[in-house]
Amino acid sequence: MNRFIHIRSNKFPILAGEKKEIANEGMYGKALAEYLKSKLGDREYDTPFVCCEDWGWWIEIKSVPFKFGVCVYSSINADEGSEDSNPTEFACIEGTSGLRNWSWKKMRFIDTAPWTNKLHEDLLEIFKADKDIEIVGTSEEFPL
C-alpha cells in the first residue's frame, strides 16, 4: 500500500521561474523534487526528469516495468500567495497506478509492492539523513 511521507523543512524554497511552471496556484515543490531526483540518483535510481503536474511535482523513475515515480505535494502555511512565502510542509508518495500493473511486454500483472516498498524506505532514509528535514509522520491518508 502506498504511504505518504509528511515532512517539514525550510530547505526547499520556491525556485526562480517556478511560479510560471506550476499548473495550479500553490503547487510548489520543484526544489524538493530536484533534491530527491539527485538523492535517488545517488542510490542508483534512473531519474531522467522532474515535471510539474496539476497536483504537484513528479519525479520519473525508469528501469521499472511500469509507470513509476515520486509524487511531491506542498502546502504554504503563512501568508499564502505573498511574494516571500515558501512552502515548509511537504508530502511525498511512491507514485504508481495500483498494487498490480499490467505489463504488455510480460503479458501478465506485475506486483508493484517490491518497488514501492523499497522506494518508500529509501525516501525515509534520505529524509532521516538530512538534519534540515523533519519527518512529521507517514500515513495512508493525505496529510496536508
PDB file of C-alpha atoms in Angstrom:
ATOM      1  CA  MET A   1       0.000   0.000   0.000  1.00  0.00           C
ATOM      2  CA  ASN A   2       1.324   3.436  -0.883  1.00  0.00           C
ATOM      3  CA  ARG A   3       2.080   5.665   2.093  1.00  0.00           C
ATOM      4  CA  PHE A   4       2.567   9.398   2.278  1.00  0.00           C
ATOM      5  CA  ILE A   5       5.662  10.732   3.997  1.00  0.00           C
ATOM      6  CA  HIS A   6       4.903  14.087   5.615  1.00  0.00           C
ATOM      7  CA  ILE A   7       7.980  16.296   6.087  1.00  0.00           C
ATOM      8  CA  ARG A   8       8.673  19.816   7.303  1.00  0.00           C
ATOM      9  CA  SER A   9      11.634  21.887   6.135  1.00  0.00           C
ATOM     10  CA  ASN A  10      12.683  25.400   5.162  1.00  0.00           C
ATOM     11  CA  LYS A  11      15.259  23.880   2.806  1.00  0.00           C
ATOM     12  CA  PHE A  12      13.070  23.904  -0.328  1.00  0.00           C
ATOM     13  CA  PRO A  13      12.111  27.456  -1.352  1.00  0.00           C
ATOM     14  CA  ILE A  14      10.165  28.404  -4.443  1.00  0.00           C
ATOM     15  CA  LEU A  15      12.748  28.445  -7.240  1.00  0.00           C
ATOM     16  CA  ALA A  16      13.256  31.248  -9.758  1.00  0.00           C
ATOM     17  CA  GLY A  17      10.748  30.786 -12.574  1.00  0.00           C
ATOM     18  CA  GLU A  18       8.792  28.083 -10.726  1.00  0.00           C
ATOM     19  CA  LYS A  19       5.676  30.250 -10.433  1.00  0.00           C
ATOM     20  CA  LYS A  20       5.476  30.264 -14.256  1.00  0.00           C
ATOM     21  CA  GLU A  21       5.755  26.450 -14.389  1.00  0.00           C
ATOM     22  CA  ILE A  22       3.044  25.486 -11.925  1.00  0.00           C
ATOM     23  CA  ALA A  23      -0.318  24.426 -13.301  1.00  0.00           C
ATOM     24  CA  ASN A  24      -2.347  25.376 -10.210  1.00  0.00           C
ATOM     25  CA  GLU A  25      -1.623  28.098  -7.659  1.00  0.00           C
ATOM     26  CA  GLY A  26       0.299  26.890  -4.628  1.00  0.00           C
ATOM     27  CA  MET A  27       1.512  23.615  -6.153  1.00  0.00           C
ATOM     28  CA  TYR A  28       5.165  24.322  -5.394  1.00  0.00           C
ATOM     29  CA  GLY A  29       7.838  21.748  -4.638  1.00  0.00           C
ATOM     30  CA  LYS A  30      10.286  21.851  -7.529  1.00  0.00           C
ATOM     31  CA  ALA A  31      13.258  22.330  -5.150  1.00  0.00           C
ATOM     32  CA  LEU A  32      12.269  19.178  -3.232  1.00  0.00           C
ATOM     33  CA  ALA A  33      11.678  17.290  -6.491  1.00  0.00           C
ATOM     34  CA  GLU A  34      15.137  18.257  -7.786  1.00  0.00           C
ATOM     35  CA  TYR A  35      16.679  17.320  -4.418  1.00  0.00           C
ATOM     36  CA  LEU A  36      15.025  13.879  -4.496  1.00  0.00           C
ATOM     37  CA  LYS A  37      15.979  13.363  -8.148  1.00  0.00           C
ATOM     38  CA  SER A  38      19.621  13.850  -7.164  1.00  0.00           C
ATOM     39  CA  LYS A  39      19.456  11.786  -3.962  1.00  0.00           C
ATOM     40  CA  LEU A  40      17.651   8.919  -5.683  1.00  0.00           C
ATOM     41  CA  GLY A  41      20.213   9.064  -8.483  1.00  0.00           C
ATOM     42  CA  ASP A  42      22.915   8.584  -5.822  1.00  0.00           C
ATOM     43  CA  ARG A  43      21.048   5.393  -4.874  1.00  0.00           C
ATOM     44  CA  GLU A  44      21.179   4.158  -8.479  1.00  0.00           C
ATOM     45  CA  TYR A  45      17.612   5.001  -9.427  1.00  0.00           C
ATOM     46  CA  ASP A  46      17.278   6.146 -13.041  1.00  0.00           C
ATOM     47  CA  THR A  47      15.539   9.515 -12.590  1.00  0.00           C
ATOM     48  CA  PRO A  48      15.582  11.202 -16.015  1.00  0.00           C
ATOM     49  CA  PHE A  49      13.395  14.215 -15.182  1.00  0.00           C
ATOM     50  CA  VAL A  50      11.029  16.081 -12.903  1.00  0.00           C
ATOM     51  CA  CYS A  51       7.935  17.856 -14.155  1.00  0.00           C
ATOM     52  CA  CYS A  52       5.058  19.892 -12.837  1.00  0.00           C
ATOM     53  CA  GLU A  53       1.609  18.332 -12.750  1.00  0.00           C
ATOM     54  CA  ASP A  54      -1.673  19.984 -11.780  1.00  0.00           C
ATOM     55  CA  TRP A  55      -1.444  18.389  -8.300  1.00  0.00           C
ATOM     56  CA  GLY A  56       2.306  18.990  -7.620  1.00  0.00           C
ATOM     57  CA  TRP A  57       5.618  17.602  -8.914  1.00  0.00           C
ATOM     58  CA  TRP A  58       6.513  14.250 -10.479  1.00  0.00           C
ATOM     59  CA  ILE A  59       9.948  12.584 -10.376  1.00  0.00           C
ATOM     60  CA  GLU A  60      10.088   9.937 -13.098  1.00  0.00           C
ATOM     61  CA  ILE A  61      11.817   6.631 -12.302  1.00  0.00           C
ATOM     62  CA  LYS A  62      12.800   4.381 -15.209  1.00  0.00           C
ATOM     63  CA  SER A  63      14.128   0.788 -15.296  1.00  0.00           C
ATOM     64  CA  VAL A  64      10.879  -0.443 -13.752  1.00  0.00           C
ATOM     65  CA  PRO A  65       8.357  -2.487 -15.788  1.00  0.00           C
ATOM     66  CA  PHE A  66       5.523   0.010 -15.163  1.00  0.00           C
ATOM     67  CA  LYS A  67       4.998   3.784 -14.849  1.00  0.00           C
ATOM     68  CA  PHE A  68       6.684   4.746 -11.607  1.00  0.00           C
ATOM     69  CA  GLY A  69       7.967   7.762  -9.741  1.00  0.00           C
ATOM     70  CA  VAL A  70       7.614  10.013  -6.714  1.00  0.00           C
ATOM     71  CA  CYS A  71       4.777  12.480  -6.231  1.00  0.00           C
ATOM     72  CA  VAL A  72       5.622  15.683  -4.318  1.00  0.00           C
ATOM     73  CA  TYR A  73       2.909  17.864  -2.783  1.00  0.00           C
ATOM     74  CA  SER A  74       3.348  21.091  -0.813  1.00  0.00           C
ATOM     75  CA  SER A  75       1.475  23.435   1.451  1.00  0.00           C
ATOM     76  CA  ILE A  76       2.176  27.082   2.188  1.00  0.00           C
ATOM     77  CA  ASN A  77       1.107  27.857   5.745  1.00  0.00           C
ATOM     78  CA  ALA A  78       1.793  31.557   6.305  1.00  0.00           C
ATOM     79  CA  ASP A  79       0.522  34.426   4.131  1.00  0.00           C
ATOM     80  CA  GLU A  80      -0.334  32.146   1.237  1.00  0.00           C
ATOM     81  CA  GLY A  81       0.214  33.974  -2.004  1.00  0.00           C
ATOM     82  CA  SER A  82       2.619  36.610  -0.678  1.00  0.00           C
ATOM     83  CA  GLU A  83       5.875  37.078  -2.547  1.00  0.00           C
ATOM     84  CA  ASP A  84       8.062  35.927   0.354  1.00  0.00           C
ATOM     85  CA  SER A  85       6.066  32.786   1.292  1.00  0.00           C
ATOM     86  CA  ASN A  86       7.737  29.450   0.805  1.00  0.00           C
ATOM     87  CA  PRO A  87       6.301  26.004   1.401  1.00  0.00           C
ATOM     88  CA  THR A  88       7.515  24.333   4.582  1.00  0.00           C
ATOM     89  CA  GLU A  89       5.149  21.349   4.654  1.00  0.00           C
ATOM     90  CA  PHE A  90       5.505  18.626   2.030  1.00  0.00           C
ATOM     91  CA  ALA A  91       4.142  15.169   1.349  1.00  0.00           C
ATOM     92  CA  CYS A  92       5.780  12.550  -0.865  1.00  0.00           C
ATOM     93  CA  ILE A  93       4.409   9.232  -2.014  1.00  0.00           C
ATOM     94  CA  GLU A  94       5.578   6.442  -4.265  1.00  0.00           C
ATOM     95  CA  GLY A  95       3.660   7.034  -7.468  1.00  0.00           C
ATOM     96  CA  THR A  96       2.143   4.074  -9.260  1.00  0.00           C
ATOM     97  CA  SER A  97      -1.328   3.394 -10.550  1.00  0.00           C
ATOM     98  CA  GLY A  98      -2.057   0.455  -8.290  1.00  0.00           C
ATOM     99  CA  LEU A  99      -0.950  -2.596  -6.345  1.00  0.00           C
ATOM    100  CA  ARG A 100      -0.704  -4.507  -9.627  1.00  0.00           C
ATOM    101  CA  ASN A 101       0.045  -3.124 -13.068  1.00  0.00           C
ATOM    102  CA  TRP A 102      -0.461  -4.848 -16.400  1.00  0.00           C
ATOM    103  CA  SER A 103       2.693  -5.441 -18.447  1.00  0.00           C
ATOM    104  CA  TRP A 104       2.149  -5.926 -22.175  1.00  0.00           C
ATOM    105  CA  LYS A 105       5.772  -6.973 -22.519  1.00  0.00           C
ATOM    106  CA  LYS A 106       5.357  -9.778 -19.970  1.00  0.00           C
ATOM    107  CA  MET A 107       1.648 -10.363 -20.700  1.00  0.00           C
ATOM    108  CA  ARG A 108       0.764 -10.500 -17.020  1.00  0.00           C
ATOM    109  CA  PHE A 109       0.095  -8.364 -13.983  1.00  0.00           C
ATOM    110  CA  ILE A 110       3.136  -7.225 -12.025  1.00  0.00           C
ATOM    111  CA  ASP A 111       3.029  -6.811  -8.255  1.00  0.00           C
ATOM    112  CA  THR A 112       4.291  -3.266  -7.569  1.00  0.00           C
ATOM    113  CA  ALA A 113       4.945  -3.839  -3.844  1.00  0.00           C
ATOM    114  CA  PRO A 114       8.658  -4.723  -4.079  1.00  0.00           C
ATOM    115  CA  TRP A 115       9.389  -1.429  -5.879  1.00  0.00           C
ATOM    116  CA  THR A 116       7.046   0.769  -3.851  1.00  0.00           C
ATOM    117  CA  ASN A 117       8.252  -0.646  -0.522  1.00  0.00           C
ATOM    118  CA  LYS A 118      11.917  -0.161  -1.439  1.00  0.00           C
ATOM    119  CA  LEU A 119      11.303   3.383  -2.690  1.00  0.00           C
ATOM    120  CA  HIS A 120       9.363   4.257   0.470  1.00  0.00           C
ATOM    121  CA  GLU A 121      12.227   3.013   2.675  1.00  0.00           C
ATOM    122  CA  ASP A 122      14.812   4.837   0.543  1.00  0.00           C
ATOM    123  CA  LEU A 123      12.838   8.086   0.787  1.00  0.00           C
ATOM    124  CA  LEU A 124      12.659   7.727   4.569  1.00  0.00           C
ATOM    125  CA  GLU A 125      16.428   7.107   4.735  1.00  0.00           C
ATOM    126  CA  ILE A 126      17.116  10.179   2.569  1.00  0.00           C
ATOM    127  CA  PHE A 127      14.977  12.372   4.834  1.00  0.00           C
ATOM    128  CA  LYS A 128      16.393  10.902   8.076  1.00  0.00           C
ATOM    129  CA  ALA A 129      19.958  11.551   6.876  1.00  0.00           C
ATOM    130  CA  ASP A 130      19.301  15.275   6.364  1.00  0.00           C
ATOM    131  CA  LYS A 131      19.353  17.325   9.568  1.00  0.00           C
ATOM    132  CA  ASP A 132      17.378  20.108   7.847  1.00  0.00           C
ATOM    133  CA  ILE A 133      14.353  17.863   7.268  1.00  0.00           C
ATOM    134  CA  GLU A 134      11.876  16.800   9.963  1.00  0.00           C
ATOM    135  CA  ILE A 135       9.767  13.717   9.279  1.00  0.00           C
ATOM    136  CA  VAL A 136       6.352  14.560  10.705  1.00  0.00           C
ATOM    137  CA  GLY A 137       4.920  11.109  10.009  1.00  0.00           C
ATOM    138  CA  THR A 138       3.757   8.537   7.481  1.00  0.00           C
ATOM    139  CA  SER A 139       0.167   7.745   6.623  1.00  0.00           C
ATOM    140  CA  GLU A 140      -2.106   6.197   4.016  1.00  0.00           C
ATOM    141  CA  GLU A 141      -4.185   9.386   4.329  1.00  0.00           C
ATOM    142  CA  PHE A 142      -3.110  12.591   2.577  1.00  0.00           C
ATOM    143  CA  PRO A 143      -1.518  14.670   5.378  1.00  0.00           C
ATOM    144  CA  LEU A 144      -1.761  18.215   4.027  1.00  0.00           C
TER     145      LEU A 144
END
